[in-house]
Amino acid sequence: MMLHTIPMKTEEKTTASQEQLEEAFRIADEVREEVSRLSREERANLESAAHAVIRGARSARATCRAGH
Amino acid sequence: MPERRAALDTKVLLGIQAPVPVSSCVEAHSLLRHDQFLFAAPPTVLQELERLEKRTEAEFTSALAQNVLENLPALDVVFAKFDDTETDVTEIHATRVIEKGVLSEKYRADLSALIEAAYMDCLLFITTRQQLLDKRGDLMLALIQVCGMSHLYIFSPEEIVGYYRHLLIPPTAQEPQRRGSF
């Protein structure tokens, strides 16, 4: 197991209403049950996609910093 | 001070990313961060965030999940990719805890997230899942006894906020002084 961390501190929040967050929580509960029914391969694919999103954001931020 | 890690469950991360007045997620994260904690997102949590991001029919939830993933490093959240052996062991441990009757099969993903957090050497697991909070005593013992893992304390964001608020209130003459940290 290898831990990954990227030292960037630009913390950006998402504007939300109470209703929107409650809806997100409800869907998150559904997804928790869905994920437990997925095959190992499907879960691995999801995880790889999540890592790609994180890497993409890191790359975009690095490009943005270099541009300034 | 040695590095201490708190695992954050999916809904806690969503709550940190989208702060609303009645949610304690942001405050719990800030208080733990101020107390020198680092944070971890177990593989199950990452998988769920990605699954949420793909729910494009729920536009806000999808965007929120994407924002969480993109913002994880800024929130001091580390993450890990488990190899096949670690995934096998996590599944075996989850099955054994289910067989012991601590939680039912329905909560396998909750158990996986918990066991992964223990694997990632987390001291705390911060969750809003009521079934985990209700069964935390049995779960903490199962992690030690069934899984042979080190201790992992399960708390809600509200409990974390309550604990630190108590520390900040000056003790009265009637109340014994309580100072400390996790």
mmCIF file of N, CA, C and O in Angstrom, chain A:
data_model
loop_
_atom_site.group_PDB
_atom_site.id
_atom_site.type_symbol
_atom_site.label_atom_id
_atom_site.label_comp_id
_atom_site.label_asym_id
_atom_site.label_seq_id
_atom_site.Cartn_x
_atom_site.Cartn_y
_atom_site.Cartn_z
ATOM 1 N N MET A 1 0.847 -1.191 0.000
ATOM 2 C CA MET A 1 0.000 0.000 0.000
ATOM 3 C C MET A 1 0.883 1.240 0.000
ATOM 4 O O MET A 1 1.783 1.346 0.812
ATOM 5 N N MET A 2 0.616 2.119 -0.946
ATOM 6 C CA MET A 2 1.413 3.338 -1.016
ATOM 7 C C MET A 2 0.491 4.531 -0.803
ATOM 8 O O MET A 2 -0.547 4.655 -1.447
ATOM 9 N N LEU A 3 0.852 5.370 0.142
ATOM 10 C CA LEU A 3 0.017 6.541 0.416
ATOM 11 C C LEU A 3 0.406 7.685 -0.493
ATOM 12 O O LEU A 3 1.582 7.897 -0.768
ATOM 13 N N HIS A 4 -0.581 8.410 -0.956
ATOM 14 C CA HIS A 4 -0.326 9.540 -1.852
ATOM 15 C C HIS A 4 -0.784 10.818 -1.169
ATOM 16 O O HIS A 4 -1.881 10.878 -0.637
ATOM 17 N N THR A 5 0.028 11.821 -1.197
ATOM 18 C CA THR A 5 -0.419 13.135 -0.761
ATOM 19 C C THR A 5 0.239 14.189 -1.627
ATOM 20 O O THR A 5 1.368 14.008 -2.077
ATOM 21 N N ILE A 6 -0.495 15.241 -1.862
ATOM 22 C CA ILE A 6 0.016 16.299 -2.729
ATOM 23 C C ILE A 6 -0.071 17.614 -1.945
ATOM 24 O O ILE A 6 -1.160 18.000 -1.517
ATOM 25 N N PRO A 7 1.050 18.282 -1.695
ATOM 26 C CA PRO A 7 1.002 19.476 -0.845
ATOM 27 C C PRO A 7 0.490 20.708 -1.583
ATOM 28 O O PRO A 7 1.255 21.489 -2.110
ATOM 29 N N MET A 8 -0.808 20.845 -1.641
ATOM 30 C CA MET A 8 -1.395 22.065 -2.223
ATOM 31 C C MET A 8 -2.499 22.548 -1.299
ATOM 32 O O MET A 8 -3.287 21.754 -0.794
ATOM 33 N N LYS A 9 -2.550 23.826 -1.063
ATOM 34 C CA LYS A 9 -3.427 24.323 -0.003
ATOM 35 C C LYS A 9 -4.532 25.244 -0.499
ATOM 36 O O LYS A 9 -5.083 25.999 0.265
ATOM 37 N N THR A 10 -4.829 25.190 -1.775
ATOM 38 C CA THR A 10 -5.888 26.051 -2.288
ATOM 39 C C THR A 10 -7.232 25.370 -2.037
ATOM 40 O O THR A 10 -7.712 24.586 -2.847
ATOM 41 N N GLU A 11 -7.791 25.632 -0.868
ATOM 42 C CA GLU A 11 -9.022 24.948 -0.485
ATOM 43 C C GLU A 11 -10.226 25.741 -0.981
ATOM 44 O O GLU A 11 -10.422 26.888 -0.596
ATOM 45 N N GLU A 12 -11.021 25.118 -1.836
ATOM 46 C CA GLU A 12 -12.177 25.812 -2.394
ATOM 47 C C GLU A 12 -13.447 25.092 -1.967
ATOM 48 O O GLU A 12 -13.551 23.877 -2.100
ATOM 49 N N LYS A 13 -14.400 25.829 -1.464
ATOM 50 C CA LYS A 13 -15.655 25.232 -1.002
ATOM 51 C C LYS A 13 -16.720 25.317 -2.099
ATOM 52 O O LYS A 13 -16.633 26.141 -3.011
ATOM 53 N N THR A 14 -17.731 24.464 -1.970
ATOM 54 C CA THR A 14 -18.835 24.458 -2.920
ATOM 55 C C THR A 14 -20.059 25.067 -2.248
ATOM 56 O O THR A 14 -20.425 24.657 -1.149
ATOM 57 N N THR A 15 -20.673 26.027 -2.892
ATOM 58 C CA THR A 15 -21.867 26.658 -2.328
ATOM 59 C C THR A 15 -23.040 25.686 -2.427
ATOM 60 O O THR A 15 -23.283 25.104 -3.482
ATOM 61 N N ALA A 16 -23.743 25.498 -1.311
ATOM 62 C CA ALA A 16 -24.857 24.539 -1.308
ATOM 63 C C ALA A 16 -25.927 24.979 -0.333
ATOM 64 O O ALA A 16 -25.647 25.672 0.646
ATOM 65 N N SER A 17 -27.158 24.564 -0.615
ATOM 66 C CA SER A 17 -28.235 24.781 0.352
ATOM 67 C C SER A 17 -28.356 23.510 1.195
ATOM 68 O O SER A 17 -27.848 22.443 0.814
ATOM 69 N N GLN A 18 -29.064 23.635 2.307
ATOM 70 C CA GLN A 18 -29.296 22.478 3.181
ATOM 71 C C GLN A 18 -29.980 21.352 2.407
ATOM 72 O O GLN A 18 -29.611 20.183 2.537
ATOM 73 N N GLU A 19 -30.955 21.717 1.565
ATOM 74 C CA GLU A 19 -31.713 20.712 0.806
ATOM 75 C C GLU A 19 -30.798 19.980 -0.178
ATOM 76 O O GLU A 19 -30.884 18.764 -0.338
ATOM 77 N N GLN A 20 -29.927 20.744 -0.839
ATOM 78 C CA GLN A 20 -29.010 20.121 -1.799
ATOM 79 C C GLN A 20 -28.071 19.135 -1.097
ATOM 80 O O GLN A 20 -27.812 18.044 -1.601
ATOM 81 N N LEU A 21 -27.578 19.530 0.065
ATOM 82 C CA LEU A 21 -26.657 18.640 0.778
ATOM 83 C C LEU A 21 -27.381 17.392 1.278
ATOM 84 O O LEU A 21 -26.840 16.279 1.212
ATOM 85 N N GLU A 22 -28.608 17.572 1.752
ATOM 86 C CA GLU A 22 -29.391 16.408 2.214
ATOM 87 C C GLU A 22 -29.644 15.437 1.060
ATOM 88 O O GLU A 22 -29.603 14.222 1.244
ATOM 89 N N GLU A 23 -29.915 15.992 -0.117
ATOM 90 C CA GLU A 23 -30.118 15.157 -1.304
ATOM 91 C C GLU A 23 -28.820 14.400 -1.634
ATOM 92 O O GLU A 23 -28.847 13.200 -1.944
ATOM 93 N N ALA A 24 -27.693 15.105 -1.545
ATOM 94 C CA ALA A 24 -26.393 14.459 -1.810
ATOM 95 C C ALA A 24 -26.152 13.333 -0.792
ATOM 96 O O ALA A 24 -25.661 12.256 -1.151
ATOM 97 N N PHE A 25 -26.509 13.562 0.458
ATOM 98 C CA PHE A 25 -26.342 12.534 1.501
ATOM 99 C C PHE A 25 -27.227 11.322 1.204
ATOM 100 O O PHE A 25 -26.820 10.183 1.394
ATOM 101 N N ARG A 26 -28.451 11.598 0.738
ATOM 102 C CA ARG A 26 -29.371 10.493 0.437
ATOM 103 C C ARG A 26 -28.803 9.629 -0.702
ATOM 104 O O ARG A 26 -28.792 8.397 -0.620
ATOM 105 N N ILE A 27 -28.294 10.304 -1.720
ATOM 106 C CA ILE A 27 -27.729 9.553 -2.850
ATOM 107 C C ILE A 27 -26.465 8.812 -2.403
ATOM 108 O O ILE A 27 -26.203 7.693 -2.832
ATOM 109 N N ALA A 28 -25.690 9.436 -1.525
ATOM 110 C CA ALA A 28 -24.472 8.771 -1.022
ATOM 111 C C ALA A 28 -24.825 7.481 -0.283
ATOM 112 O O ALA A 28 -24.102 6.482 -0.380
ATOM 113 N N ASP A 29 -25.941 7.477 0.443
ATOM 114 C CA ASP A 29 -26.386 6.249 1.120
ATOM 115 C C ASP A 29 -26.734 5.166 0.095
ATOM 116 O O ASP A 29 -26.410 3.987 0.281
ATOM 117 N N GLU A 30 -27.398 5.576 -0.988
ATOM 118 C CA GLU A 30 -27.726 4.616 -2.054
ATOM 119 C C GLU A 30 -26.452 4.038 -2.662
ATOM 120 O O GLU A 30 -26.330 2.837 -2.881
ATOM 121 N N VAL A 31 -25.514 4.941 -2.926
ATOM 122 C CA VAL A 31 -24.267 4.529 -3.582
ATOM 123 C C VAL A 31 -23.468 3.570 -2.697
ATOM 124 O O VAL A 31 -22.843 2.633 -3.191
ATOM 125 N N ARG A 32 -23.531 3.771 -1.387
ATOM 126 C CA ARG A 32 -22.807 2.854 -0.493
ATOM 127 C C ARG A 32 -23.294 1.419 -0.676
ATOM 128 O O ARG A 32 -22.503 0.486 -0.717
ATOM 129 N N GLU A 33 -24.598 1.259 -0.809
ATOM 130 C CA GLU A 33 -25.119 -0.102 -1.012
ATOM 131 C C GLU A 33 -24.791 -0.618 -2.408
ATOM 132 O O GLU A 33 -24.497 -1.797 -2.583
ATOM 133 N N GLU A 34 -24.848 0.285 -3.401
ATOM 134 C CA GLU A 34 -24.515 -0.109 -4.785
ATOM 135 C C GLU A 34 -23.079 -0.625 -4.864
ATOM 136 O O GLU A 34 -22.800 -1.657 -5.467
ATOM 137 N N VAL A 35 -22.167 0.134 -4.259
ATOM 138 C CA VAL A 35 -20.743 -0.196 -4.372
ATOM 139 C C VAL A 35 -20.444 -1.571 -3.768
ATOM 140 O O VAL A 35 -19.635 -2.331 -4.296
ATOM 141 N N SER A 36 -21.149 -1.897 -2.677
ATOM 142 C CA SER A 36 -20.870 -3.198 -2.053
ATOM 143 C C SER A 36 -21.303 -4.358 -2.948
ATOM 144 O O SER A 36 -20.872 -5.486 -2.750
ATOM 145 N N ARG A 37 -22.180 -4.082 -3.933
ATOM 146 C CA ARG A 37 -22.632 -5.150 -4.836
ATOM 147 C C ARG A 37 -21.788 -5.244 -6.105
ATOM 148 O O ARG A 37 -21.974 -6.138 -6.913
ATOM 149 N N LEU A 38 -20.879 -4.311 -6.297
ATOM 150 C CA LEU A 38 -20.065 -4.312 -7.513
ATOM 151 C C LEU A 38 -18.978 -5.381 -7.457
ATOM 152 O O LEU A 38 -18.553 -5.792 -6.373
ATOM 153 N N SER A 39 -18.530 -5.804 -8.628
ATOM 154 C CA SER A 39 -17.428 -6.760 -8.676
ATOM 155 C C SER A 39 -16.132 -6.038 -8.320
ATOM 156 O O SER A 39 -16.066 -4.803 -8.342
ATOM 157 N N ARG A 40 -15.123 -6.836 -8.030
ATOM 158 C CA ARG A 40 -13.836 -6.242 -7.675
ATOM 159 C C ARG A 40 -13.278 -5.408 -8.837
ATOM 160 O O ARG A 40 -12.698 -4.344 -8.621
ATOM 161 N N GLU A 41 -13.492 -5.919 -10.046
ATOM 162 C CA GLU A 41 -12.979 -5.206 -11.222
ATOM 163 C C GLU A 41 -13.665 -3.844 -11.375
ATOM 164 O O GLU A 41 -13.020 -2.835 -11.657
ATOM 165 N N GLU A 42 -14.987 -3.835 -11.179
ATOM 166 C CA GLU A 42 -15.729 -2.566 -11.289
ATOM 167 C C GLU A 42 -15.266 -1.568 -10.225
ATOM 168 O O GLU A 42 -15.122 -0.373 -10.487
ATOM 169 N N ARG A 43 -15.026 -2.097 -9.036
ATOM 170 C CA ARG A 43 -14.554 -1.202 -7.959
ATOM 171 C C ARG A 43 -13.159 -0.675 -8.273
ATOM 172 O O ARG A 43 -12.863 0.499 -8.029
ATOM 173 N N ALA A 44 -12.324 -1.534 -8.823
ATOM 174 C CA ALA A 44 -10.962 -1.094 -9.189
ATOM 175 C C ALA A 44 -11.021 -0.017 -10.265
ATOM 176 O O ALA A 44 -10.261 0.963 -10.232
ATOM 177 N N ASN A 45 -11.957 -0.185 -11.217
ATOM 178 C CA ASN A 45 -12.114 0.826 -12.278
ATOM 179 C C ASN A 45 -12.564 2.163 -11.704
ATOM 180 O O ASN A 45 -12.086 3.222 -12.113
ATOM 181 N N LEU A 46 -13.509 2.094 -10.764
ATOM 182 C CA LEU A 46 -13.975 3.327 -10.126
ATOM 183 C C LEU A 46 -12.817 4.038 -9.419
ATOM 184 O O LEU A 46 -12.662 5.255 -9.504
ATOM 185 N N GLU A 47 -12.027 3.227 -8.718
ATOM 186 C CA GLU A 47 -10.914 3.811 -7.959
ATOM 187 C C GLU A 47 -9.886 4.452 -8.902
ATOM 188 O O GLU A 47 -9.387 5.544 -8.628
ATOM 189 N N SER A 48 -9.607 3.774 -9.999
ATOM 190 C CA SER A 48 -8.662 4.330 -10.970
ATOM 191 C C SER A 48 -9.184 5.645 -11.537
ATOM 192 O O SER A 48 -8.432 6.605 -11.715
ATOM 193 N N ALA A 49 -10.485 5.679 -11.812
ATOM 194 C CA ALA A 49 -11.086 6.914 -12.342
ATOM 195 C C ALA A 49 -10.989 8.037 -11.309
ATOM 196 O O ALA A 49 -10.726 9.192 -11.659
ATOM 197 N N ALA A 50 -11.201 7.701 -10.037
ATOM 198 C CA ALA A 50 -11.092 8.714 -8.978
ATOM 199 C C ALA A 50 -9.667 9.260 -8.912
ATOM 200 O O ALA A 50 -9.457 10.475 -8.801
ATOM 201 N N HIS A 51 -8.690 8.363 -9.002
ATOM 202 C CA HIS A 51 -7.284 8.800 -8.991
ATOM 203 C C HIS A 51 -6.997 9.707 -10.189
ATOM 204 O O HIS A 51 -6.245 10.672 -10.071
ATOM 205 N N ALA A 52 -7.623 9.392 -11.326
ATOM 206 C CA ALA A 52 -7.409 10.219 -12.522
ATOM 207 C C ALA A 52 -7.974 11.627 -12.317
ATOM 208 O O ALA A 52 -7.360 12.613 -12.735
ATOM 209 N N VAL A 53 -9.126 11.724 -11.669
ATOM 210 C CA VAL A 53 -9.709 13.048 -11.386
ATOM 211 C C VAL A 53 -8.769 13.847 -10.477
ATOM 212 O O VAL A 53 -8.511 15.034 -10.704
ATOM 213 N N ILE A 54 -8.237 13.185 -9.454
ATOM 214 C CA ILE A 54 -7.340 13.866 -8.509
ATOM 215 C C ILE A 54 -6.068 14.319 -9.233
ATOM 216 O O ILE A 54 -5.615 15.459 -9.075
ATOM 217 N N ARG A 55 -5.530 13.426 -10.068
ATOM 218 C CA ARG A 55 -4.308 13.776 -10.812
ATOM 219 C C ARG A 55 -4.579 14.920 -11.791
ATOM 220 O O ARG A 55 -3.764 15.819 -11.947
ATOM 221 N N GLY A 56 -5.750 14.874 -12.420
ATOM 222 C CA GLY A 56 -6.128 15.926 -13.377
ATOM 223 C C GLY A 56 -6.185 17.284 -12.699
ATOM 224 O O GLY A 56 -5.697 18.280 -13.242
ATOM 225 N N ALA A 57 -6.776 17.310 -11.490
ATOM 226 C CA ALA A 57 -6.874 18.582 -10.758
ATOM 227 C C ALA A 57 -5.489 19.072 -10.362
ATOM 228 O O ALA A 57 -5.184 20.262 -10.445
ATOM 229 N N ARG A 58 -4.640 18.137 -9.947
ATOM 230 C CA ARG A 58 -3.270 18.514 -9.555
ATOM 231 C C ARG A 58 -2.536 19.109 -10.743
ATOM 232 O O ARG A 58 -1.878 20.137 -10.634
ATOM 233 N N SER A 59 -2.682 18.458 -11.881
ATOM 234 C CA SER A 59 -2.003 18.907 -13.086
ATOM 235 C C SER A 59 -2.509 20.291 -13.509
ATOM 236 O O SER A 59 -1.732 21.178 -13.858
ATOM 237 N N ALA A 60 -3.835 20.485 -13.432
ATOM 238 C CA ALA A 60 -4.422 21.776 -13.820
ATOM 239 C C ALA A 60 -3.917 22.883 -12.906
ATOM 240 O O ALA A 60 -3.601 23.986 -13.349
ATOM 241 N N ARG A 61 -3.831 22.567 -11.610
ATOM 242 C CA ARG A 61 -3.370 23.589 -10.660
ATOM 243 C C ARG A 61 -1.903 23.919 -10.877
ATOM 244 O O ARG A 61 -1.483 25.073 -10.776
ATOM 245 N N ALA A 62 -1.121 22.884 -11.166
ATOM 246 C CA ALA A 62 0.313 23.108 -11.410
ATOM 247 C C ALA A 62 0.495 23.988 -12.649
ATOM 248 O O ALA A 62 1.308 24.914 -12.653
ATOM 249 N N THR A 63 -0.298 23.721 -13.685
ATOM 250 C CA THR A 63 -0.222 24.520 -14.914
ATOM 251 C C THR A 63 -0.617 25.964 -14.624
ATOM 252 O O THR A 63 0.022 26.910 -15.083
ATOM 253 N N CYS A 64 -1.650 26.123 -13.820
ATOM 254 C CA CYS A 64 -2.148 27.452 -13.463
ATOM 255 C C CYS A 64 -1.068 28.217 -12.698
ATOM 256 O O CYS A 64 -0.797 29.386 -12.977
ATOM 257 N N ARG A 65 -0.418 27.515 -11.737
ATOM 258 C CA ARG A 65 0.638 28.178 -10.950
ATOM 259 C C ARG A 65 1.804 28.574 -11.845
ATOM 260 O O ARG A 65 2.368 29.650 -11.721
ATOM 261 N N ALA A 66 2.183 27.674 -12.752
ATOM 262 C CA ALA A 66 3.311 27.943 -13.651
ATOM 263 C C ALA A 66 2.999 29.136 -14.553
ATOM 264 O O ALA A 66 3.883 29.917 -14.902
ATOM 265 N N GLY A 67 1.730 29.289 -14.905
ATOM 266 C CA GLY A 67 1.314 30.381 -15.776
ATOM 267 C C GLY A 67 1.400 31.734 -15.120
ATOM 268 O O GLY A 67 1.462 32.759 -15.794
ATOM 269 N N HIS A 68 1.371 31.748 -13.768
ATOM 270 C CA HIS A 68 1.430 33.031 -13.067
ATOM 271 C C HIS A 68 2.856 33.377 -12.730
ATOM 272 O O HIS A 68 3.312 33.394 -11.725
#
